[in-house]
Amino acid sequence: MMNMPLTVGSMLERAEKFFPKKEVVSRTLSGVHRFTYEEIGKRTRRLSSALERIGVSQGDRVGTLAWNHHRHLEIYFAAPGMGAVLHTINLRLSQEHLVYVINHAEDKVILIDEDLLPLIEGIKDRLTSVEAFIIMSDNDELPETDLSPVHSYEELLSEADESYEFVKDIDENAPAGMCYTSATTGNPKGVVYSHRGIVLHGFAMALADTAALSESDRCMPVVPMFHANAWGLPFAATWLGTTQVLPGPQFTPKLLAEFIESEKVTVTAGVPTIWLGLLKELDEGNYDTSSVRAVLCGGSAAPSGMIKAYETKYKMPFLHAYGMTETSPLVTLSRLKSYQEDLPEQDKLDIRAKQGLLVPGLEMKVLGANGEVAWDGEEMGELLIRGPWIADEYYKDERTEEAFRDGWLHTGDVVTVDNEGVIKIVDRTKDLIKSGGEWISSVDLENALMAHEAVFEASVVAVAHPEWQERPVACVVLKDAYKDTVSAEDLQAFLKPQFAKWWLPDDIVFLDEIPKTSVGKFLKRSLRDKLKDHLLSGTK
Ligand code: ADP
């Protein structure tokens, strides 16, 4: 067979050639805009040529600090298209971490949304590699800034060449993008994506047995474009000619619901906290969500109660998936096998609430205390993965040695595998609760709590205990309507028949809100700190 390099530039070329009329719907600060792939193609080529003119060359890192919108999509292709490396910066990182990732990646230029300028202005004197800033704005006049030198995105484009040719003679293993994991401890870790990895991951997203992304979809990635490349959706959707709906800055659940209705979104993607928020909005409003064929949910465990609510009340089918920044990210996705369709509804839900089957192209191994675990749905072990879209190191980082060993990525996720090969995440290693030598899954308890009609959000953490070493404590946010009527005892009584006695939380603490990480997951570290002495000091 021919050995033709798989390149990111060729993904956009396909959209330009075969789907020039298809649209990208983009919300920015000034409103909702529509661009055809023909326009996006021309603007992207202009951007590559402009970047070249201001001194970006092959291999240079191009940073972005931006929401999900058309300009961010253009950079997704313009940087790799010219052989440079797209570095999507998480705009919710702390100042310290922003400085760290920009300097560590050695970004040469940074493209910034105008409303995010203060994030960079506050740290500009500590940046060691950046030679220019490009401001993305809908206004002709740039906002006041003390950054220097600055360019206007639109002005650069207007002066640039729309016939720019994407580089062809590029090694498919060359870097095309990079993303840092949001650090729970220490500095964020950098992951570099190759052209080949991005293209192959695009295939994986389009398989009928995975997300089945297709030309006929109208895809709205709610997951930020700085979180594992919005799960590869912008790349895959462009390649397939899929209509994209990019929800832009500071969106609300209301805005998402309105977009689903007005743009007839068929596929959308995000972390569970997004879907908990949207569910509340759907419960309160009156929206037509009948266009949706899949709500892709990953990043943390999708509570089965939430899946059920979406599917029964709103007829919005859920697709639970698992992955990591290190894995591009798609690793497993939960669908029923054809012969499971006749099972009772609850059994089917239980299967689909697990993280699912490994997607074609990857390999997995689950290592327990005595080697590979039995596929019995009981024995726990750490999930190891390898494959063509799995990173093989952290960028210039000695923590590579811990996670990448013997040709496998050690995920740090503890899982069980059932006799169908379906994996279930028990916990992140560091979130498991060790009670008197036995393990308790915080995920299972959270799942059960979030199935209670009064519970909006629940997060369960390990808290030090004088006798048992650690015990579970649940932090719960009640829905407004239940705030005065539901007690901790009610929730304990609800859990009791579902778990062994020693699994039940020692306490249930009510909060107004559960703190979130920079990518919208429950921030367990903060809850653990808050509750550190909860079971020692006699407060309980
Ligand atoms: P971060 O490390 O910044 O949170 P990632 O999205 O890379 O960002 O996190 C990957 C981790 O998220 C996985 O290792 C796993 O612990 C968790 N995760 C991802 N998807 C799921 C899922 N469907 N169910 C449970 N946990 C998940």
Coordinates of C-alpha atoms in Angstrom, one line a residue, residues 95-400:
Q95 CA -1.7 32.5 37.0
E96 CA 1.2 30.3 38.1
H97 CA 0.1 27.5 35.9
L98 CA -0.5 29.8 32.9
V99 CA 3.1 31.1 33.2
Y100 CA 4.3 27.5 33.6
V101 CA 2.6 26.1 30.5
I102 CA 3.3 29.0 28.2
N103 CA 7.0 29.0 29.1
H104 CA 7.3 25.3 29.2
A105 CA 5.7 24.9 25.8
E106 CA 7.8 27.9 24.6
D107 CA 4.9 29.4 22.8
K108 CA 6.1 31.8 20.1
V109 CA 2.9 33.7 19.6
I110 CA -0.4 33.6 21.5
L111 CA -3.8 34.3 20.0
I112 CA -6.2 35.7 22.6
D113 CA -9.9 36.5 22.8
E114 CA -10.3 40.1 23.7
D115 CA -12.3 39.3 26.8
L116 CA -9.4 37.1 28.0
L117 CA -6.7 39.8 27.7
P118 CA -6.5 40.4 31.4
L119 CA -5.3 36.8 31.9
I120 CA -2.2 37.5 29.9
E121 CA -1.7 41.1 30.8
G122 CA -1.3 40.1 34.4
I123 CA 1.6 37.7 33.6
K124 CA 3.2 39.2 30.6
D125 CA 6.4 40.1 32.3
R126 CA 7.0 36.5 33.3
L127 CA 6.6 35.1 29.8
T128 CA 10.0 34.1 28.3
S129 CA 9.3 32.9 24.8
V130 CA 6.4 34.9 23.4
E131 CA 7.3 37.2 20.6
A132 CA 3.8 38.5 19.6
F133 CA 0.2 38.5 20.7
I134 CA -2.7 38.3 18.3
I135 CA -6.0 39.7 19.5
M136 CA -9.3 38.1 18.3
S137 CA -12.1 40.6 18.3
D138 CA -15.2 41.4 16.2
N139 CA -14.5 45.1 16.5
D140 CA -12.3 47.0 14.0
E141 CA -10.6 48.8 16.8
L142 CA -8.5 46.8 19.2
P143 CA -9.1 47.2 22.9
E144 CA -6.5 49.1 25.0
T145 CA -3.7 46.8 26.2
D146 CA -0.2 47.0 27.5
L147 CA 0.8 43.8 25.7
S148 CA 3.4 44.3 22.9
P149 CA 3.7 43.7 20.1
V150 CA 0.1 43.1 19.3
H151 CA -1.7 42.3 16.0
S152 CA -5.3 42.3 15.1
Y153 CA -6.4 38.8 14.0
E154 CA -8.8 40.2 11.4
E155 CA -6.4 42.8 10.1
L156 CA -3.7 40.1 9.7
L157 CA -6.2 38.0 7.7
S158 CA -7.2 40.8 5.5
E159 CA -3.7 41.4 4.4
A160 CA -2.8 37.7 3.9
D161 CA -2.8 35.2 1.1
E162 CA -5.9 32.9 0.8
S163 CA -4.1 30.6 -1.6
Y164 CA -1.6 29.5 1.0
E165 CA -0.7 25.8 0.5
F166 CA -0.7 23.6 3.6
V167 CA 2.6 21.8 3.9
K168 CA 2.5 18.4 2.3
D169 CA 5.9 16.9 2.8
I170 CA 5.5 16.7 6.6
D171 CA 6.2 13.6 8.7
E172 CA 2.9 12.3 10.0
N173 CA 4.6 11.7 13.3
A174 CA 5.6 15.3 13.7
P175 CA 3.8 17.3 16.4
A176 CA 0.6 19.0 15.4
G177 CA -0.9 20.0 18.7
M178 CA -0.3 20.0 22.4
C179 CA -2.4 20.2 25.5
Y180 CA -1.6 20.2 29.2
T181 CA -3.6 18.2 31.7
S182 CA -5.2 20.3 34.4
A183 CA -3.0 19.6 37.4
T184 CA -4.5 18.3 40.6
T185 CA -1.0 18.2 42.2
G186 CA 2.2 19.8 40.8
N187 CA 2.5 21.5 37.5
P188 CA 0.3 20.6 34.5
K189 CA 1.8 17.9 32.3
G190 CA 2.2 18.5 28.6
V191 CA 0.9 16.0 26.0
V192 CA 1.9 16.3 22.3
Y193 CA -0.4 15.1 19.6
S194 CA 1.0 14.0 16.2
H195 CA -0.7 14.6 12.9
R196 CA -1.1 10.8 12.5
G197 CA -2.7 10.5 16.0
I198 CA -5.2 13.3 15.3
V199 CA -6.3 11.8 12.0
L200 CA -6.6 8.2 13.3
H201 CA -8.6 9.5 16.3
G202 CA -10.9 11.3 13.8
F203 CA -11.6 7.9 12.2
A204 CA -12.3 6.4 15.7
M205 CA -14.9 9.2 16.4
A206 CA -16.7 8.4 13.1
L207 CA -17.1 4.7 13.6
A208 CA -20.7 3.5 13.7
D209 CA -20.1 1.7 17.0
T210 CA -18.5 4.7 18.6
A211 CA -19.8 8.3 18.3
A212 CA -20.8 7.7 14.7
L213 CA -20.0 11.3 13.8
S214 CA -21.1 12.0 10.3
E215 CA -21.7 14.6 7.7
S216 CA -25.4 14.7 8.5
D217 CA -24.7 15.6 12.2
R218 CA -25.0 19.1 13.7
C219 CA -22.3 18.9 16.3
M220 CA -22.0 21.2 19.3
P221 CA -18.9 20.6 21.4
V222 CA -19.6 22.1 24.8
V223 CA -16.3 20.7 26.1
P224 CA -13.8 23.5 25.7
M225 CA -11.4 23.5 22.8
F226 CA -8.6 23.7 25.4
H227 CA -9.7 20.4 27.0
A228 CA -8.1 17.6 25.0
N229 CA -8.9 19.3 21.7
A230 CA -12.6 19.4 22.6
W231 CA -12.3 15.6 22.4
G232 CA -11.0 15.8 18.9
L233 CA -14.5 16.8 17.6
P234 CA -13.4 20.0 15.7
F235 CA -10.9 18.0 13.8
A236 CA -13.2 15.1 13.0
A237 CA -16.3 17.2 12.3
T238 CA -14.4 19.4 9.8
W239 CA -13.0 16.4 8.1
L240 CA -16.4 14.8 7.7
G241 CA -18.1 18.0 6.7
T242 CA -20.3 18.0 9.8
T243 CA -22.1 21.2 10.7
Q244 CA -20.5 22.6 13.8
V245 CA -22.2 24.8 16.4
L246 CA -19.6 26.5 18.6
P247 CA -21.2 28.0 21.7
G248 CA -18.6 30.7 22.4
P249 CA -17.8 32.7 25.6
Q250 CA -19.4 32.3 29.0
F251 CA -22.3 30.2 27.8
T252 CA -25.1 29.3 30.2
P253 CA -27.3 26.2 30.3
K254 CA -30.1 28.4 28.9
L255 CA -28.0 29.3 25.9
L256 CA -27.1 25.7 25.3
A257 CA -30.8 24.7 25.4
E258 CA -31.6 27.5 23.0
F259 CA -28.8 26.4 20.6
I260 CA -30.0 22.8 20.7
E261 CA -33.5 23.9 19.7
S262 CA -32.6 26.6 17.2
E263 CA -29.7 24.9 15.5
K264 CA -31.2 21.4 15.7
V265 CA -28.1 20.0 17.3
T266 CA -27.8 16.2 16.9
V267 CA -24.6 15.5 18.8
T268 CA -23.2 17.4 21.7
A269 CA -20.4 16.7 24.1
G270 CA -19.3 17.7 27.6
V271 CA -18.5 16.7 31.2
P272 CA -21.3 15.6 33.6
T273 CA -21.5 18.9 35.4
I274 CA -22.5 20.5 32.1
W275 CA -25.3 18.0 31.7
L276 CA -26.4 18.4 35.3
G277 CA -26.8 22.1 34.7
L278 CA -28.6 21.6 31.4
L279 CA -31.0 19.1 33.0
K280 CA -32.0 21.7 35.5
E281 CA -32.7 24.2 32.7
L282 CA -34.7 21.6 30.7
D283 CA -36.8 20.9 33.8
E284 CA -37.5 24.6 34.3
G285 CA -38.0 25.7 30.6
N286 CA -39.8 24.4 27.6
Y287 CA -37.4 23.4 24.8
D288 CA -37.5 21.2 21.8
T289 CA -34.6 18.8 22.1
S290 CA -35.9 16.2 19.7
S291 CA -33.1 16.7 17.2
V292 CA -30.5 15.3 19.6
R293 CA -29.3 11.7 18.8
A294 CA -26.4 11.6 21.2
V295 CA -25.2 13.5 24.3
L296 CA -21.5 12.4 24.5
C297 CA -20.5 12.5 28.2
G298 CA -17.1 11.9 29.6
G299 CA -14.3 13.3 31.8
S300 CA -15.9 11.9 35.0
A301 CA -18.5 9.2 35.6
A302 CA -21.9 9.9 34.2
P303 CA -24.4 9.2 37.0
S304 CA -27.0 6.7 35.9
G305 CA -29.8 8.7 37.4
M306 CA -28.9 11.6 35.1
I307 CA -28.7 9.3 32.0
K308 CA -32.1 8.0 32.9
A309 CA -33.6 11.5 33.3
Y310 CA -32.3 12.6 29.9
E311 CA -33.5 9.5 28.1
T312 CA -36.9 9.1 29.7
K313 CA -37.9 12.7 30.1
Y314 CA -36.3 14.3 27.2
K315 CA -35.6 11.4 24.8
M316 CA -32.0 12.5 24.5
P317 CA -29.9 9.4 24.2
F318 CA -26.7 9.4 26.2
L319 CA -23.3 8.0 25.1
H320 CA -21.0 7.6 28.1
A321 CA -17.3 7.6 27.1
Y322 CA -14.0 7.5 28.9
G323 CA -10.6 9.1 28.0
M324 CA -7.8 11.3 29.1
T325 CA -5.8 14.2 27.7
E326 CA -3.1 11.7 27.2
T327 CA -5.3 9.6 24.9
S328 CA -6.6 12.2 22.4
P329 CA -9.0 11.3 24.3
L330 CA -11.4 8.6 23.2
V331 CA -10.6 5.2 24.8
T332 CA -13.9 3.5 25.6
L333 CA -17.5 4.2 24.8
S334 CA -20.6 2.5 26.2
R335 CA -23.1 1.0 23.8
L336 CA -25.1 -2.2 24.1
K337 CA -24.1 -5.2 22.1
S338 CA -26.8 -6.3 19.7
Y339 CA -27.8 -9.3 21.8
Q340 CA -28.2 -7.1 24.9
E341 CA -31.1 -5.1 23.4
D342 CA -33.7 -7.4 24.9
L343 CA -32.5 -7.1 28.5
P344 CA -34.7 -5.4 31.0
E345 CA -34.5 -1.6 31.0
Q346 CA -32.6 -1.3 34.3
D347 CA -30.0 -3.9 33.2
K348 CA -29.4 -2.0 30.0
L349 CA -29.0 1.3 31.9
D350 CA -26.6 -0.4 34.2
I351 CA -24.4 -1.5 31.3
R352 CA -24.6 1.9 29.5
A353 CA -23.7 3.8 32.7
K354 CA -20.4 1.9 32.7
Q355 CA -17.5 3.4 30.7
G356 CA -17.9 0.8 28.0
L357 CA -15.8 -1.1 25.4
L358 CA -12.4 -0.3 24.1
V359 CA -12.6 1.3 20.7
P360 CA -11.0 -0.4 17.7
G361 CA -7.4 0.4 17.3
L362 CA -6.4 0.4 21.0
E363 CA -5.3 -2.3 23.4
M364 CA -5.8 -2.5 27.1
K365 CA -4.6 -4.5 30.1
V366 CA -5.9 -4.3 33.7
L367 CA -3.3 -5.1 36.3
G368 CA -4.4 -6.0 39.8
A369 CA -2.3 -7.1 42.8
N370 CA -1.7 -10.6 41.2
G371 CA -1.3 -9.7 37.6
E372 CA -4.1 -9.3 35.0
V373 CA -7.5 -9.2 36.7
A374 CA -10.3 -11.7 35.9
W375 CA -13.1 -10.4 33.7
D376 CA -15.6 -10.9 36.5
G377 CA -16.8 -7.4 37.1
E378 CA -15.3 -7.7 40.6
E379 CA -11.6 -7.8 40.7
M380 CA -10.1 -4.3 40.5
G381 CA -6.9 -3.2 38.8
E382 CA -5.2 -0.3 37.1
L383 CA -6.1 0.3 33.5
L384 CA -3.2 0.3 31.1
I385 CA -3.6 1.4 27.4
R386 CA -1.7 1.6 24.2
G387 CA -2.4 2.5 20.7
P388 CA -1.7 5.0 17.8
W389 CA -3.5 7.9 19.5
I390 CA -2.1 7.4 23.0
A391 CA 0.8 9.6 24.1
D392 CA 4.1 7.9 24.8
E393 CA 5.5 10.6 27.1
Y394 CA 4.9 13.8 28.9
Y395 CA 6.5 16.7 27.1
K396 CA 9.9 17.4 28.6
D397 CA 8.8 16.0 32.0
E398 CA 10.4 13.6 34.4
R399 CA 6.9 12.4 35.4
T400 CA 7.0 10.4 32.1

